[in-house]
PDB file of C-alpha atoms in Angstrom:
ATOM      1  CA  MET A   1     -48.780  77.035  -3.711  1.00 63.00           C
ATOM      2  CA  SER A   2     -52.174  77.884  -2.153  1.00 66.00           C
ATOM      3  CA  GLN A   3     -55.372  75.748  -1.689  1.00 69.00           C
ATOM      4  CA  THR A   4     -57.001  77.426  -5.119  1.00 78.00           C
ATOM      5  CA  ASP A   5     -53.540  76.964  -6.824  1.00 85.00           C
ATOM      6  CA  ILE A   6     -53.694  72.857  -6.464  1.00 89.00           C
ATOM      7  CA  GLN A   7     -56.806  72.649  -6.796  1.00 89.00           C
ATOM      8  CA  LYS A   8     -56.739  74.549 -10.388  1.00 91.00           C
ATOM      9  CA  THR A   9     -53.757  72.439 -11.081  1.00 92.00           C
ATOM     10  CA  ILE A  10     -55.565  68.971 -10.280  1.00 92.00           C
ATOM     11  CA  ALA A  11     -58.965  70.381 -12.341  1.00 91.00           C
ATOM     12  CA  SER A  12     -56.449  70.953 -15.345  1.00 94.00           C
ATOM     13  CA  PHE A  13     -55.372  67.221 -15.178  1.00 93.00           C
ATOM     14  CA  THR A  14     -57.014  65.343 -18.312  1.00 93.00           C
ATOM     15  CA  SER A  15     -56.090  61.880 -17.404  1.00 93.00           C
ATOM     16  CA  ILE A  16     -54.979  60.203 -14.296  1.00 94.00           C
ATOM     17  CA  GLU A  17     -51.374  59.381 -15.710  1.00 94.00           C
ATOM     18  CA  GLN A  18     -51.077  63.201 -15.987  1.00 95.00           C
ATOM     19  CA  ALA A  19     -51.956  63.235 -11.974  1.00 95.00           C
ATOM     20  CA  LEU A  20     -50.043  60.446 -11.041  1.00 93.00           C
ATOM     21  CA  THR A  21     -46.818  62.230 -13.030  1.00 93.00           C
ATOM     22  CA  TYR A  22     -47.410  65.472 -11.271  1.00 94.00           C
ATOM     23  CA  PHE A  23     -47.663  64.066  -7.917  1.00 93.00           C
ATOM     24  CA  ASP A  24     -44.521  61.956  -8.525  1.00 90.00           C
ATOM     25  CA  ILE A  25     -46.012  58.468  -7.979  1.00 89.00           C
ATOM     26  CA  GLY A  26     -45.225  55.237  -9.774  1.00 86.00           C
ATOM     27  CA  TYR A  27     -47.649  53.174 -11.087  1.00 87.00           C
ATOM     28  CA  ASP A  28     -48.141  50.345 -13.675  1.00 86.00           C
ATOM     29  CA  SER A  29     -49.581  51.661 -16.795  1.00 89.00           C
ATOM     30  CA  GLN A  30     -51.727  48.211 -17.300  1.00 92.00           C
ATOM     31  CA  PHE A  31     -53.215  48.334 -13.900  1.00 90.00           C
ATOM     32  CA  ILE A  32     -54.126  52.384 -14.414  1.00 93.00           C
ATOM     33  CA  ALA A  33     -55.912  50.967 -17.872  1.00 94.00           C
ATOM     34  CA  GLN A  34     -57.825  48.682 -16.163  1.00 94.00           C
ATOM     35  CA  TYR A  35     -58.676  50.314 -12.816  1.00 94.00           C
ATOM     36  CA  GLY A  36     -57.959  54.095 -13.736  1.00 94.00           C
ATOM     37  CA  THR A  37     -61.310  55.062 -13.364  1.00 95.00           C
ATOM     38  CA  GLN A  38     -61.898  53.486  -9.949  1.00 95.00           C
ATOM     39  CA  ILE A  39     -58.645  55.258  -8.788  1.00 95.00           C
ATOM     40  CA  VAL A  40     -60.344  59.069 -10.252  1.00 95.00           C
ATOM     41  CA  LYS A  41     -63.414  58.256  -8.385  1.00 95.00           C
ATOM     42  CA  ARG A  42     -62.062  57.493  -4.846  1.00 95.00           C
ATOM     43  CA  PHE A  43     -59.363  60.029  -5.591  1.00 94.00           C
ATOM     44  CA  ASN A  44     -61.967  62.676  -6.444  1.00 93.00           C
ATOM     45  CA  GLY A  45     -64.138  61.422  -3.449  1.00 93.00           C
ATOM     46  CA  TYR A  46     -60.902  62.201  -0.920  1.00 93.00           C
ATOM     47  CA  LEU A  47     -60.665  65.731  -2.487  1.00 92.00           C
ATOM     48  CA  ILE A  48     -64.373  66.238  -1.730  1.00 91.00           C
ATOM     49  CA  LEU A  49     -64.116  64.893   1.849  1.00 91.00           C
ATOM     50  CA  GLN A  50     -60.857  67.129   2.495  1.00 90.00           C
ATOM     51  CA  LYS A  51     -59.818  69.615   0.316  1.00 90.00           C
ATOM     52  CA  PRO A  52     -55.792  69.722   0.167  1.00 90.00           C
ATOM     53  CA  GLU A  53     -53.889  72.606   1.443  1.00 89.00           C
ATOM     54  CA  ASP A  54     -50.640  71.947  -0.775  1.00 90.00           C
ATOM     55  CA  TRP A  55     -49.159  69.804  -3.232  1.00 92.00           C
ATOM     56  CA  PHE A  56     -48.515  66.918  -0.527  1.00 92.00           C
ATOM     57  CA  GLU A  57     -51.945  66.821   0.824  1.00 92.00           C
ATOM     58  CA  ALA A  58     -53.067  66.383  -2.487  1.00 93.00           C
ATOM     59  CA  ARG A  59     -50.469  63.955  -3.184  1.00 93.00           C
ATOM     60  CA  ARG A  60     -51.220  61.794  -0.138  1.00 91.00           C
ATOM     61  CA  ALA A  61     -54.709  61.516  -1.455  1.00 93.00           C
ATOM     62  CA  LEU A  62     -54.105  60.517  -4.874  1.00 93.00           C
ATOM     63  CA  LYS A  63     -51.678  58.051  -3.362  1.00 90.00           C
ATOM     64  CA  ASN A  64     -54.143  56.643  -0.769  1.00 89.00           C
ATOM     65  CA  ALA A  65     -56.792  56.283  -3.847  1.00 92.00           C
ATOM     66  CA  TYR A  66     -54.293  54.165  -5.846  1.00 90.00           C
ATOM     67  CA  CYS A  67     -53.101  52.126  -3.088  1.00 87.00           C
ATOM     68  CA  LYS A  68     -56.937  51.320  -1.627  1.00 88.00           C
ATOM     69  CA  VAL A  69     -57.983  49.962  -5.145  1.00 89.00           C
ATOM     70  CA  GLN A  70     -54.952  48.128  -5.388  1.00 85.00           C
ATOM     71  CA  ARG A  71     -55.437  46.789  -2.035  1.00 82.00           C
ATOM     72  CA  SER A  72     -58.691  45.960  -2.645  1.00 84.00           C
ATOM     73  CA  ARG A  73     -58.106  43.667  -5.177  1.00 82.00           C
ATOM     74  CA  LEU A  74     -55.855  41.459  -2.805  1.00 78.00           C
ATOM     75  CA  ASP A  75     -57.268  38.090  -1.250  1.00 74.00           C
ATOM     76  CA  LYS A  76     -59.010  39.032   1.937  1.00 74.00           C
ATOM     77  CA  MET A  77     -58.350  35.302   3.389  1.00 76.00           C
ATOM     78  CA  THR A  78     -55.017  35.579   2.874  1.00 70.00           C
ATOM     79  CA  ARG A  79     -51.841  38.185   4.104  1.00 65.00           C
ATOM     80  CA  GLN A  80     -50.667  39.034   0.984  1.00 66.00           C
ATOM     81  CA  ALA A  81     -48.549  42.203   0.280  1.00 63.00           C
ATOM     82  CA  CYS A  82     -49.425  44.879  -2.562  1.00 62.00           C
ATOM     83  CA  ARG A  83     -47.868  44.028  -6.000  1.00 58.00           C
ATOM     84  CA  GLY A  84     -47.483  46.515  -8.620  1.00 51.00           C
ATOM     85  CA  CYS A  85     -47.809  49.145  -6.303  1.00 53.00           C
ATOM     86  CA  THR A  86     -44.921  50.967  -6.511  1.00 53.00           C
ATOM     87  CA  THR A  87     -45.540  53.672  -3.698  1.00 52.00           C
ATOM     88  CA  CYS A  88     -47.476  51.460  -1.206  1.00 57.00           C
ATOM     89  CA  GLN A  89     -46.390  51.784   2.419  1.00 56.00           C
ATOM     90  CA  ARG A  90     -48.455  48.946   3.784  1.00 52.00           C
ATOM     91  CA  ARG A  91     -45.895  46.043   2.725  1.00 49.00           C
TER      92      ARG A  91
END
């Protein structure tokens, strides 16, 4: 899949759930209902910074966006692991 193909695929998504499913990222539907807009904004920001060359780079951008929003909700004073973030590698 070329760079333009992956960009067209991403542009065709009508919801964040479609993107998460396409990129095979597990998610909590309650979390998405509450923070989906923030995830979409962060994902789009990552795509603006660096255009994905392939499926793996686009997946990494979405995964990083999901994890960043998840981690931003954690208490900064304690060392908590992500909860509900089924794809987090920072546990």
